[in-house]
Amino acid sequence: MARTDPARAVTLTDVARLAGVSVATASKALNGRDQVKDSTRQRVVEAAERLSFSPNALARGLLAGRTGTVGLLTSDLEGRFVIPILMGAEDAFGAGQVSVFLCDARGDAIREQYHLRALLGRRVDGLIIVGRQTDPRPSLGPDIPVPVVYAYAPSDHPDDRSLTPDNTGAGRMAVEHLVACGRTRIAHITGEHAYAAARDRAAGVRDALTAAGLELVGDVMYSEWSERWGRDATAMLLEQHPEIDAILCGSDQIARGALDMAHALGRSVPDDVAVMGFDNWEVLTTNSRPELTSIDANLQQLGRTAAQWVFAALDGKDIGTGTQFVDGRLVIRGSTVARR
Amino acid sequence: MARTDPARAVTLTDVARLAGVSVATASKALNGRDQVKDSTRQRVVEAAERLSFSPNALARGLLAGRTGTVGLLTSDLEGRFVIPILMGAEDAFGAGQVSVFLCDARGDAIREQYHLRALLGRRVDGLIIVGRQTDPRPSLGPDIPVPVVYAYAPSDHPDDRSLTPDNTGAGRMAVEHLVACGRTRIAHITGEHAYAAARDRAAGVRDALTAAGLELVGDVMYSEWSERWGRDATAMLLEQHPEIDAILCGSDQIARGALDMAHALGRSVPDDVAVMGFDNWEVLTTNSRPELTSIDANLQQLGRTAAQWVFAALDGKDIGTGTQFVDGRLVIRGSTVARR
DNA sequence: AAAGAAGCCGAAAAGGTTTTCTGAAGATAG
DNA sequence: CTATCTTCAGAAAACCTTTTCGGCTTCTTT
């Protein structure tokens, strides 16, 4: 910083002196306590403003036992699922008096432990643990002295409180939409089998197909979460099963690849084949031709709820245990329904 | 949180009692001060471990005048430029003892002011202000009592310290690459003219073309930062100037659209036309066919440097004033150079 | 053996705020 | 005019840690 800084931060003592009262009175005046005459209060408030006094949150927290801070411990900032959750949480907290400590463990358990210690040392009032996949993650254990909510990646311990997208439901929702559009010969291309998200969605897909009296065309095609795989899988699919009328893709990236290849092979979307993705990553869904129908996981909502749970627990309310699932939201665009 | 929490956090007094020493000695033992017998130190350390004591950072900060925290105030978490910067900063800090407060002002000046007060109240040791565009932003003013570094969006006040990508240089770098590839008839499609990033890159493009004795084909085509615009602009371009052999796009999104349309119109990339973008957004650049050459703005490096500057200023070093520019990095892929 | 030195530990203060309790002044009732 | 009550201001303690300084014990030196 280029500018010189004042020798010392202004304290309540300074304000009290300027207003000609004791620190006790100054404190009461500024915090809206009674036992202060109106004229006195005004003097104090003016003094505080003239010195642009802002109370030292450390001293306050030390005394109150509450700091008004929350730790947000993520295992992977890079991942695009973390950000909306983070925004939602920041949103819910930001409205109040709470500040957020952000820590990125980079998927490293040691680093996570390290950050955890730091956060507890700073006496955060609560913790939100955000994983990068929906697969369960190791619990932090029962000995954390503040409320903990696991978001996206649920804890593997049933006594913890977790919040994760309902991927099975999302799979069902997708198929129901395709069926409602009159599609009956549906294939499913998705990402790595190692991901619970892929398996759960596929399970939902099977459920809904069975319920509709239909069968999946071919097997679920697991591989990588990439546009390239979307292209390759679609090429194979259209050769082996030229009769298909819908390709449900495990992510928007895969769907972009599918769209691309369908065009290249002379199929019209959505007239010949419907294409659909998951995640509703707008940069992909709204820029394709036609735009992509997708299932939004409502991650921002998930982040907000997690934050509200931490609040509730802080207020002594019981927020229960176990994993709660957050519903997805169908976003219909041109890749499954012809315009007009 | 489901589990019950202990009545009270464990303090140094508890440790001292268990070890049979005074708090003063306990403190010195745990902090590696001398004036403590080895056997005593060991007793204290064991006691601390048994109680899983972690020192209250608030009390420490109150006393030391330093909190070991830094505020990261962004105007737009959603934007994808903020995240890498944030990661870089978190990286540089995370190695040490510093925790990061994250605040999102959502582009709202009132909200920003509010967060700023909260951060100063929490006695952060420094601030990094991250904007969402490279256009200069209003300074926070000279009265902030801690070091401030502006990242991505520089401050509009010359006495502040700012760090921003060198977009003019990036524009030059892009043209130099295309020229080195033997391209001579180069067009430039870019985003909104309102963005300094677009104008600066265009200026760099003109510089480099002039230096190479070339002229831009057509005018710089400003419009929106979207794939759609990339497609539309490319269609116009190829009709009006069928002789072009390179399309330099102001973003990877635009470049994806250009790539798409070039294919659709039967042009081979990179044989007939080279296509190139900016930002090196991997999800776009490495998934296209062919993969996209782009200029990476080194944002993570930018974030790291910003953090290091804050550190340096904290250590009393002079970090100077004004805006420093961070060089971009050319990432060559198949859209400008044929494979093999 | 006495004096000085070195090693080790604890008492106390400091940091800034909030809260409780005491006390003083003024007001009201008898 | 006295006794009781109300209103308002201030003194002091509490939160937890670190650091300084004084003092006690033990060892070394002459």
XYZ file of C-alpha atoms (C1' of nucleotides) in Angstrom:
740
model
C 0.000 0.000 0.000
C 1.279 3.344 -0.896
C -0.407 5.556 1.632
C 0.805 5.954 5.158
C -1.285 4.326 7.798
C -2.332 5.937 11.045
C -0.254 4.994 14.018
C -3.020 3.107 15.744
C -6.576 2.025 15.184
C -9.176 4.112 16.956
C -10.670 2.412 19.995
C -13.714 2.837 22.117
C -11.578 4.647 24.648
C -10.864 7.354 22.087
C -14.535 7.733 21.359
C -15.397 7.904 25.043
C -12.774 10.527 25.683
C -13.959 12.692 22.817
C -17.561 12.399 24.011
C -16.561 13.019 27.609
C -17.975 9.776 28.989
C -16.630 6.465 30.232
C -16.020 3.517 27.914
C -18.888 1.683 29.581
C -21.317 4.409 28.682
C -19.901 4.703 25.196
C -20.366 0.983 24.653
C -23.946 1.079 25.837
C -24.695 4.132 23.744
C -23.389 2.585 20.541
C -25.052 -0.766 21.099
C -28.505 0.612 21.742
C -28.578 -0.444 25.383
C -30.800 1.594 27.652
C -29.536 3.315 30.775
C -28.199 6.054 28.563
C -29.754 9.505 28.224
C -30.652 10.411 24.674
C -28.453 13.478 24.621
C -25.506 11.446 25.877
C -26.063 8.766 23.294
C -26.073 11.349 20.566
C -22.783 12.817 21.729
C -21.213 9.384 21.657
C -22.559 8.510 18.248
C -21.231 11.747 16.830
C -17.833 11.167 18.358
C -17.739 7.653 16.936
C -18.586 8.950 13.529
C -16.024 11.713 13.622
C -13.321 9.211 14.445
C -14.857 6.667 12.069
C -14.721 4.160 14.853
C -15.355 0.518 14.086
C -15.420 -1.828 17.044
C -12.699 -4.438 17.272
C -14.418 -7.687 16.415
C -11.626 -9.659 18.054
C -12.183 -8.175 21.456
C -15.894 -8.563 21.041
C -15.596 -12.171 19.956
C -13.205 -12.959 22.732
C -15.732 -11.831 25.253
C -18.910 -13.059 23.646
C -17.667 -16.507 22.771
C -19.077 -15.961 19.294
C -17.061 -14.567 16.472
C -19.602 -14.152 13.720
C -17.380 -16.138 11.383
C -17.908 -19.387 9.557
C -15.371 -21.642 7.911
C -15.963 -22.873 4.388
C -13.631 -25.742 3.721
C -13.596 -26.990 0.168
C -11.548 -29.756 -1.288
C -11.387 -28.282 -4.744
C -11.903 -24.658 -5.665
C -11.201 -25.382 -9.273
C -14.221 -27.572 -9.706
C -17.155 -25.702 -11.046
C -19.612 -27.223 -8.598
C -18.056 -25.606 -5.592
C -18.507 -22.030 -6.737
C -22.315 -21.893 -6.884
C -22.494 -23.549 -3.471
C -20.040 -21.057 -2.137
C -22.097 -18.226 -3.613
C -25.259 -19.531 -2.057
C -23.642 -19.813 1.340
C -22.005 -16.431 1.062
C -25.393 -15.079 0.100
C -27.200 -16.494 3.105
C -24.482 -15.329 5.470
C -23.819 -12.021 3.822
C -27.250 -10.784 4.615
C -26.420 -11.020 8.307
C -23.319 -10.221 10.260
C -21.296 -13.265 9.345
C -17.983 -13.361 7.499
C -16.712 -16.418 5.685
C -13.256 -17.939 5.900
C -12.501 -19.727 2.669
C -10.032 -22.618 2.648
C -9.073 -24.837 -0.238
C -7.611 -28.175 0.740
C -6.842 -29.146 -2.879
C -8.127 -32.620 -2.198
C -5.320 -33.241 0.269
C -6.285 -34.692 3.661
C -3.226 -33.270 5.398
C -3.963 -29.850 4.093
C -7.556 -30.222 5.180
C -6.484 -31.118 8.691
C -4.212 -28.151 8.747
C -6.916 -25.747 7.660
C -9.331 -27.259 10.102
C -6.994 -26.552 12.991
C -6.519 -22.995 11.808
C -10.272 -22.441 11.567
C -10.956 -23.850 14.992
C -8.120 -21.752 16.381
C -9.858 -18.717 14.941
C -12.946 -19.836 16.757
C -15.317 -20.015 13.825
C -18.913 -20.465 14.920
C -19.612 -23.170 12.344
C -18.259 -25.098 9.386
C -19.427 -26.021 5.921
C -17.477 -28.765 4.219
C -17.843 -28.765 0.459
C -16.666 -31.793 -1.498
C -15.988 -31.960 -5.195
C -17.963 -35.094 -5.964
C -21.198 -36.472 -4.664
C -19.434 -39.559 -3.361
C -19.397 -39.736 0.447
C -16.298 -38.353 2.088
C -14.656 -39.168 5.433
C -16.306 -37.528 8.397
C -14.340 -34.981 10.373
C -15.386 -36.944 13.417
C -17.559 -36.198 16.405
C -15.098 -33.964 18.202
C -15.565 -30.747 16.318
C -16.799 -28.228 18.868
C -18.981 -26.306 16.391
C -21.846 -27.188 14.053
C -20.729 -28.841 10.813
C -22.709 -29.250 7.593
C -21.389 -31.331 4.703
C -22.425 -30.027 1.308
C -22.337 -31.738 -2.093
C -20.163 -34.616 -0.826
C -22.070 -36.105 2.121
C -20.243 -37.405 5.167
C -19.803 -41.145 5.437
C -20.953 -41.023 9.043
C -24.704 -41.199 9.684
C -24.521 -38.921 12.707
C -23.308 -36.013 10.608
C -25.557 -33.640 8.730
C -25.196 -33.665 4.949
C -26.795 -32.053 1.936
C -26.323 -33.407 -1.575
C -28.030 -33.253 -4.954
C -30.656 -35.866 -5.683
C -29.014 -37.394 -8.725
C -31.300 -40.401 -8.842
C -34.265 -38.084 -8.917
C -32.543 -36.010 -11.570
C -32.104 -39.105 -13.743
C -35.773 -39.901 -13.383
C -36.756 -36.335 -14.116
C -34.732 -36.349 -17.317
C -36.302 -39.531 -18.620
C -39.764 -38.371 -17.715
C -39.186 -35.263 -19.764
C -37.975 -37.225 -22.767
C -40.915 -39.598 -22.515
C -43.281 -36.667 -22.230
C -41.750 -35.413 -25.464
C -42.786 -38.687 -27.101
C -39.357 -40.323 -27.136
C -39.260 -44.068 -26.664
C -35.850 -45.216 -27.867
C -33.508 -43.587 -25.377
C -29.781 -44.137 -24.895
C -27.599 -42.951 -22.037
C -23.989 -41.779 -22.384
C -22.305 -40.713 -19.200
C -19.007 -40.099 -17.389
C -16.745 -42.164 -15.203
C -18.314 -45.087 -13.429
C -16.226 -44.198 -10.389
C -18.451 -41.189 -9.797
C -21.563 -41.682 -7.704
C -23.147 -38.911 -9.737
C -22.884 -41.043 -12.889
C -24.173 -44.202 -11.243
C -27.004 -42.484 -9.393
C -28.279 -40.728 -12.460
C -28.131 -43.966 -14.412
C -30.122 -45.695 -11.687
C -32.762 -42.980 -11.864
C -32.834 -43.342 -15.631
C -33.514 -47.073 -15.373
C -36.208 -46.511 -12.750
C -38.092 -44.057 -14.860
C -37.764 -46.137 -18.023
C -39.143 -49.187 -16.261
C -41.962 -47.130 -14.829
C -42.790 -45.993 -18.350
C -42.657 -49.529 -19.673
C -39.565 -48.819 -21.738
C -36.059 -50.173 -21.969
C -32.762 -48.409 -22.403
C -31.296 -48.758 -25.883
C -27.973 -50.521 -25.373
C -26.101 -50.356 -22.093
C -25.286 -47.279 -20.085
C -22.102 -46.017 -21.692
C -19.623 -45.002 -18.990
C -16.344 -43.299 -19.784
C -14.986 -39.800 -19.212
C -16.716 -36.486 -18.576
C -15.645 -34.893 -21.837
C -16.976 -33.503 -25.038
C -14.730 -35.877 -26.907
C -16.359 -38.898 -25.296
C -19.751 -37.449 -26.162
C -18.746 -37.333 -29.792
C -17.203 -40.776 -29.909
C -20.015 -42.458 -28.023
C -22.617 -40.829 -30.210
C -20.899 -42.025 -33.356
C -20.888 -45.602 -32.073
C -24.438 -45.311 -30.893
C -25.857 -44.012 -34.127
C -24.140 -46.750 -36.032
C -25.220 -49.608 -33.797
C -28.692 -48.326 -32.999
C -29.768 -46.026 -35.787
C -33.327 -46.160 -34.467
C -32.699 -44.147 -31.292
C -34.666 -40.933 -30.882
C -33.056 -39.518 -27.727
C -29.561 -39.341 -26.246
C -29.468 -38.541 -22.559
C -25.995 -37.396 -21.576
C -24.492 -37.467 -18.090
C -23.203 -33.921 -18.339
C -23.578 -30.869 -20.528
C -20.083 -31.370 -21.829
C -20.891 -34.830 -23.079
C -24.105 -33.468 -24.502
C -22.222 -30.844 -26.467
C -20.167 -33.580 -28.025
C -23.261 -35.601 -28.807
C -24.897 -32.616 -30.451
C -21.830 -32.015 -32.528
C -21.615 -35.580 -33.790
C -25.332 -35.862 -34.424
C -25.075 -32.858 -36.701
C -21.982 -34.223 -38.376
C -23.810 -37.476 -39.128
C -26.734 -35.656 -40.629
C -29.226 -36.099 -37.800
C -31.397 -33.153 -36.977
C -31.768 -32.154 -33.323
C -34.384 -32.299 -31.932
C -36.387 -33.562 -34.921
C -34.558 -36.860 -35.427
C -32.866 -37.137 -32.075
C -33.344 -35.297 -28.803
C -30.200 -34.504 -26.804
C -30.119 -33.604 -23.161
C -27.504 -32.996 -20.469
C -27.063 -32.531 -16.733
C -25.723 -29.607 -14.659
C -27.121 -26.746 -16.704
C -23.744 -25.147 -17.173
C -24.967 -22.071 -18.958
C -21.871 -21.372 -20.941
C -22.388 -24.698 -22.652
C -26.157 -25.001 -22.666
C -27.126 -21.580 -23.966
C -24.428 -21.311 -26.593
C -25.019 -24.513 -28.475
C -27.186 -24.876 -31.520
C -29.910 -25.721 -30.633
C -29.650 -24.735 -26.983
C -29.370 -27.630 -24.588
C -32.082 -28.925 -22.313
C -30.524 -29.838 -18.969
C -31.166 -30.567 -15.307
C -29.966 -27.875 -12.961
C -28.789 -29.249 -9.609
C -29.816 -26.058 -7.741
C -26.411 -25.787 -6.189
C -26.837 -22.226 -5.097
C -29.932 -23.242 -3.209
C -27.945 -26.079 -1.691
C -25.332 -23.624 -0.441
C -27.981 -21.367 1.029
C -29.632 -24.229 2.857
C -26.314 -25.398 4.249
C -25.682 -21.922 5.606
C -29.143 -21.745 7.099
C -28.597 -25.043 8.833
C -25.439 -23.750 10.402
C -27.384 -20.728 11.586
C -30.137 -22.883 12.988
C -27.698 -25.095 14.846
C -26.051 -22.007 16.272
C -29.394 -20.886 17.597
C -29.600 -24.179 19.399
C -32.136 -25.684 17.039
C -31.901 -29.351 16.191
C -31.076 -29.798 12.532
C -31.149 -33.582 12.682
C -28.694 -36.024 11.194
C -28.229 -37.936 7.955
C -28.230 -36.845 4.349
C -30.867 -34.664 2.779
C -31.276 -34.612 -0.985
C -31.834 -31.434 -2.964
C -34.150 -31.668 -5.952
C -32.950 -30.760 -9.397
C -34.804 -28.491 -11.776
C -35.608 -29.232 -15.398
C -34.566 -26.488 -17.794
C -36.150 -27.070 -21.175
C -34.446 -25.718 -24.272
C -34.414 -26.413 -27.973
C -32.484 -29.670 -27.983
C -35.480 -31.688 -26.833
C -38.416 -29.595 -27.967
C -38.737 -27.976 -31.374
C -39.277 -24.250 -31.221
C -42.804 -22.907 -31.438
C -24.465 -30.463 13.966
C -25.701 -33.573 15.542
C -23.145 -34.217 18.265
C -23.105 -32.452 21.573
C -20.410 -29.903 22.022
C -18.257 -29.495 25.089
C -19.367 -26.810 27.470
C -16.343 -24.631 26.918
C -13.298 -24.491 24.735
C -10.085 -25.570 26.402
C -7.794 -22.693 27.297
C -4.188 -22.269 28.152
C -5.172 -22.163 31.812
C -6.466 -25.711 31.570
C -3.245 -26.863 29.993
C -1.155 -25.107 32.617
C -3.169 -26.622 35.433
C -2.829 -30.115 34.013
C 0.906 -29.666 33.564
C 1.275 -28.121 36.985
C 2.773 -24.856 35.782
C 1.675 -21.264 35.370
C 0.033 -19.982 32.196
C 3.117 -17.917 31.486
C 5.313 -20.958 31.475
C 2.792 -22.916 29.448
C 2.727 -20.191 26.845
C 6.462 -20.055 26.593
C 6.732 -23.817 26.427
C 4.256 -24.109 23.575
C 5.717 -21.222 21.613
C 9.273 -22.450 21.696
C 10.542 -19.626 23.853
C 13.579 -20.362 25.940
C 13.624 -19.933 29.712
C 11.834 -23.251 29.985
C 13.458 -26.497 31.111
C 13.159 -29.277 28.572
C 11.354 -31.594 30.958
C 8.846 -28.864 31.795
C 8.259 -28.103 28.161
C 7.563 -31.722 27.473
C 4.996 -31.914 30.270
C 3.215 -28.886 28.876
C 3.245 -30.170 25.331
C 1.793 -33.463 26.461
C -0.896 -31.733 28.463
C -1.786 -29.573 25.474
C -2.029 -32.613 23.282
C -4.155 -34.532 25.703
C -6.623 -31.683 25.885
C -6.221 -31.039 22.134
C -5.618 -27.437 22.957
C -5.558 -24.907 20.165
C -4.714 -21.350 21.108
C -7.388 -18.738 20.713
C -6.365 -16.710 17.701
C -8.606 -13.861 18.798
C -6.778 -13.293 22.043
C -3.495 -13.629 20.274
C -4.498 -11.190 17.579
C -5.850 -8.743 20.078
C -2.519 -8.632 21.807
C -0.229 -8.809 18.819
C -2.038 -6.250 16.704
C -1.841 -8.739 13.844
C -4.566 -11.219 13.117
C -3.058 -13.323 10.366
C -6.119 -12.748 8.218
C -6.567 -11.102 4.859
C -9.738 -9.871 3.198
C -10.445 -10.846 -0.384
C -13.154 -8.583 -1.693
C -14.489 -9.494 -5.093
C -17.191 -7.803 -7.057
C -18.312 -10.926 -8.842
C -17.771 -14.482 -7.730
C -19.704 -15.781 -10.677
C -17.235 -14.503 -13.193
C -14.719 -17.099 -14.149
C -11.781 -14.727 -13.926
C -12.093 -14.281 -10.210
C -11.652 -17.915 -9.266
C -8.138 -18.495 -10.555
C -6.997 -15.266 -8.912
C -8.595 -16.366 -5.699
C -6.876 -19.718 -5.955
C -3.531 -18.112 -6.541
C -3.953 -15.852 -3.539
C -5.224 -18.657 -1.345
C -2.224 -20.632 -2.491
C 0.312 -18.008 -1.553
C -1.331 -17.400 1.805
C -2.171 -20.986 2.564
C 1.462 -21.929 2.732
C 1.862 -19.634 5.709
C -0.297 -18.858 8.649
C -2.833 -16.656 6.955
C -6.558 -17.249 6.576
C -8.663 -15.585 3.915
C -11.980 -13.836 4.387
C -13.952 -14.051 1.171
C -16.573 -11.420 0.382
C -18.662 -11.058 -2.737
C -20.052 -7.592 -3.325
C -22.045 -8.698 -6.378
C -21.006 -5.569 -8.204
C -22.876 -3.432 -5.702
C -21.012 -0.463 -4.227
C -23.161 -0.379 -1.099
C -22.538 -4.017 -0.452
C -18.868 -3.474 -1.022
C -18.798 -0.691 1.542
C -20.609 -2.902 3.981
C -18.182 -5.768 3.550
C -15.251 -3.405 3.789
C -16.413 -2.162 7.185
C -16.884 -5.730 8.382
C -13.394 -6.701 7.255
C -11.763 -3.713 8.881
C -13.732 -4.413 12.036
C -12.265 -7.882 12.031
C -8.859 -6.259 11.780
C -7.659 -7.977 8.660
C -3.967 -7.369 8.068
C -4.449 -6.622 4.389
C -6.887 -6.486 1.496
C -7.013 -7.747 -2.059
C -9.691 -6.194 -4.230
C -10.590 -8.292 -7.240
C -12.690 -6.745 -10.003
C -14.522 -8.578 -12.717
C -13.264 -6.598 -15.668
C -9.944 -5.075 -16.506
C -11.489 -1.609 -16.625
C -10.267 0.635 -13.783
C -12.497 0.715 -10.738
C -13.010 3.386 -8.086
C -10.321 3.492 -5.434
C -11.256 2.663 -1.880
C -9.481 5.855 -0.965
C -6.392 6.649 1.030
C -7.874 6.039 4.455
C -7.709 2.268 4.620
C -5.455 1.454 7.556
C -4.030 -1.719 5.983
C -2.195 -2.559 2.751
C -4.472 -2.847 -0.287
C -3.726 -4.471 -3.622
C -6.123 -4.197 -6.547
C -6.163 -7.250 -8.786
C -7.540 -7.693 -12.309
C -9.452 -4.406 -12.195
C -6.839 -1.737 -11.389
C -7.689 1.195 -9.150
C -8.396 4.495 -10.856
C -6.104 6.273 -8.400
C -2.403 6.383 -9.252
C -1.330 6.172 -5.610
C -2.872 2.711 -5.227
C -1.108 -0.507 -6.084
C -2.716 -2.521 -8.893
C -2.045 -5.668 -10.847
C -3.796 -6.418 -14.132
C -3.289 -8.580 -17.210
C -1.343 -7.083 -20.071
C -4.031 -7.322 -22.695
C -2.245 -5.116 -25.180
C 0.746 -7.395 -24.947
C -1.519 -10.399 -25.280
C -2.977 -8.976 -28.486
C 0.520 -8.479 -29.862
C 1.570 -11.940 -28.795
C -1.373 -13.491 -30.606
C -0.650 -11.721 -33.875
C 3.032 -12.542 -33.660
C 2.132 -16.194 -33.331
C -0.192 -16.085 -36.323
C 2.399 -14.276 -38.392
C 5.017 -16.793 -37.342
C 2.644 -19.458 -38.635
C 2.741 -17.759 -42.006
C -0.670 -16.082 -41.814
C -0.967 -12.716 -43.477
C -4.678 -12.065 -43.921
C -5.897 -11.801 -40.347
C -9.305 -10.693 -39.069
C -10.290 -9.875 -35.487
C -13.660 -10.682 -33.948
C -14.104 -9.634 -30.354
C -16.555 -8.833 -27.560
C -18.172 -5.682 -26.257
C -16.409 -2.439 -27.032
C -17.280 -1.308 -23.513
C -14.680 -3.687 -22.139
C -11.138 -2.439 -21.825
C -10.041 -6.028 -22.402
C -11.519 -5.961 -25.896
C -10.105 -2.562 -26.770
C -6.661 -3.260 -25.336
C -6.289 -6.535 -27.155
C -7.409 -4.901 -30.378
C -4.817 -2.175 -29.869
C -2.131 -4.797 -29.400
C -3.315 -6.554 -32.515
C -2.964 -3.380 -34.587
C 0.483 -2.681 -33.153
C 1.804 -6.079 -34.041
C 0.262 -6.062 -37.493
C 1.806 -2.695 -38.257
C 5.133 -3.897 -36.965
C 4.866 -6.864 -39.331
C 3.951 -4.641 -42.241
C 0.449 -6.070 -42.427
C -3.068 -4.709 -42.188
C -6.109 -6.082 -40.468
C -8.662 -7.568 -42.854
C -11.786 -5.510 -42.337
C -12.467 -3.618 -39.122
C -12.263 -4.989 -35.611
C -15.665 -6.597 -35.134
C -16.984 -5.706 -31.683
C -20.157 -7.223 -30.287
C -20.883 -9.655 -27.464
C -18.732 -12.262 -25.727
C -20.625 -15.259 -27.002
C -20.296 -18.314 -29.152
C -23.262 -17.121 -31.151
C -21.497 -13.901 -32.098
C -18.467 -15.930 -33.066
C -20.587 -17.931 -35.486
C -22.417 -14.963 -36.956
C -19.331 -12.822 -37.334
C -17.430 -15.647 -38.976
C -20.195 -16.178 -41.487
C -20.141 -12.528 -42.463
C -16.380 -12.472 -42.561
C -15.992 -15.479 -44.799
C -18.511 -14.077 -47.204
C -17.050 -10.584 -47.418
C -13.408 -11.579 -47.228
C -13.064 -15.134 -48.458
C -9.318 -14.643 -48.691
C -8.644 -14.515 -44.933
C -6.336 -17.147 -43.499
C -6.691 -16.419 -39.772
C -9.454 -15.401 -37.399
C -8.259 -14.024 -34.107
C -11.095 -14.078 -31.583
C -11.369 -11.951 -28.444
C -12.307 -14.917 -26.270
C -12.342 -18.674 -26.402
C -16.121 -18.627 -26.525
C -16.110 -16.502 -29.645
C -13.418 -18.757 -31.059
C -15.560 -21.830 -30.509
C -18.305 -20.205 -32.525
C -15.853 -19.250 -35.242
C -14.528 -22.802 -35.384
C -18.032 -24.126 -35.665
C -19.015 -21.862 -38.522
C -15.757 -22.345 -40.378
C -16.445 -26.063 -40.423
C -20.045 -25.538 -41.434
C -18.894 -23.426 -44.377
C -16.430 -26.052 -45.465
C -13.229 -24.385 -44.379
C -10.626 -26.605 -42.841
C -8.978 -25.476 -39.602
C -6.073 -24.867 -39.445
C -5.276 -25.642 -43.106
C -7.505 -23.010 -44.725
C -8.022 -20.765 -41.723
C -6.335 -20.543 -38.359
C -8.557 -19.773 -35.371
C -7.345 -18.500 -32.054
C -8.855 -17.274 -28.796
C -7.995 -15.579 -25.520
C -8.272 -16.707 -21.881
C -7.322 -20.355 -22.339
C -10.503 -21.580 -20.721
C -9.622 -25.250 -20.805
C -13.114 -26.599 -20.936
C -13.526 -24.824 -24.227
C -10.038 -24.972 -25.642
C -9.194 -28.614 -25.081
C -12.566 -30.009 -26.078
C -12.962 -28.452 -29.475
C -11.978 -30.011 -32.736
C -9.221 -29.126 -33.379
C -8.141 -27.919 -29.972
C -7.904 -24.175 -29.624
C -4.760 -22.123 -29.478
C -5.222 -19.385 -26.894
C -3.488 -16.820 -24.713
C -3.572 -17.627 -21.018
C -3.704 -14.536 -18.811
C -1.796 -16.262 -15.974
C -4.461 -15.278 -13.495
C -3.328 -17.696 -10.845
C 0.100 -16.128 -10.992
C -1.563 -12.739 -10.728
C -3.346 -13.818 -7.555
C -0.154 -15.148 -6.076
C 1.711 -11.953 -6.777
C -1.056 -9.877 -5.250
C -0.837 -11.954 -2.096
C 2.919 -11.635 -2.008
C 2.639 -7.886 -2.305
C 0.331 -7.787 0.655
C 2.846 -9.838 2.583
C 5.674 -7.572 1.565
C 3.768 -4.467 2.578
C 3.019 -6.068 5.924
C 6.696 -6.602 6.434
C 7.164 -2.911 5.951
C 8.609 -3.189 2.466
C 7.717 -0.603 -0.122
C 5.698 -2.175 -2.899
C 5.423 1.030 -4.874
C 2.380 2.506 -6.561
C 0.657 2.367 -9.920
C -0.409 -0.514 -12.105
C 1.786 -3.437 -12.987
C 0.925 -5.592 -15.970
C 1.122 -9.365 -15.946
C 2.288 -11.054 -19.124
C 0.121 -13.595 -20.863
C 1.299 -16.957 -22.059
C 0.801 -18.432 -25.507
C -0.687 -21.911 -25.483
C -0.347 -23.456 -28.918
C -2.828 -26.113 -29.990
C -4.143 -27.553 -33.196
C -6.322 -24.674 -34.359
C -3.330 -22.663 -35.570
C -0.714 -25.329 -36.239
C -1.328 -28.563 -38.074
C -0.379 -31.638 -36.076
C 2.982 -33.272 -36.586
C 32.257 -20.215 52.288
C 30.770 -16.145 50.056
C 29.750 -13.859 45.941
C 28.334 -13.812 41.462
C 26.098 -15.992 37.433
C 22.931 -18.730 35.109
C 18.703 -21.107 34.660
C 14.002 -21.397 35.391
C 9.377 -20.080 36.823
C 5.446 -17.037 38.019
C 3.037 -12.575 38.832
C 1.171 -8.973 36.421
C 0.038 -6.024 32.715
C -1.634 -5.323 28.221
C -4.877 -5.607 24.295
C -10.469 -3.666 23.412
C -14.948 -4.637 24.412
C -19.262 -5.868 27.073
C -21.787 -6.487 31.231
C -22.884 -6.236 35.965
C -23.114 -3.836 39.875
C -22.636 0.223 42.666
C -23.493 4.795 43.560
C -24.954 9.510 42.764
C -28.280 12.718 41.500
C -32.747 14.065 40.799
C -37.817 13.151 41.242
C -41.867 11.799 43.736
C -44.661 10.695 47.608
C -45.823 11.031 52.335
C -38.394 17.909 55.049
C -37.475 13.079 54.835
C -37.810 8.595 52.713
C -38.237 5.947 48.662
C -37.797 5.357 43.812
C -36.082 6.181 39.269
C -32.637 7.415 36.019
C -28.231 7.527 34.382
C -23.108 7.165 34.563
C -18.874 4.895 35.858
C -15.767 1.314 38.045
C -14.358 -3.144 37.565
C -14.338 -7.774 36.060
C -14.211 -10.958 32.380
C -12.612 -13.069 27.846
C -7.429 -15.528 26.614
C -2.913 -15.029 25.360
C 1.866 -13.091 25.303
C 5.647 -10.691 27.250
C 8.347 -8.404 30.633
C 10.475 -8.395 34.786
C 11.395 -9.782 39.349
C 12.767 -13.431 42.256
C 14.049 -18.001 43.610
C 17.055 -21.927 43.095
C 21.161 -24.038 41.711
C 25.745 -23.937 39.978
C 30.350 -21.930 39.354
C 34.244 -19.320 40.791
C 37.541 -17.442 43.881
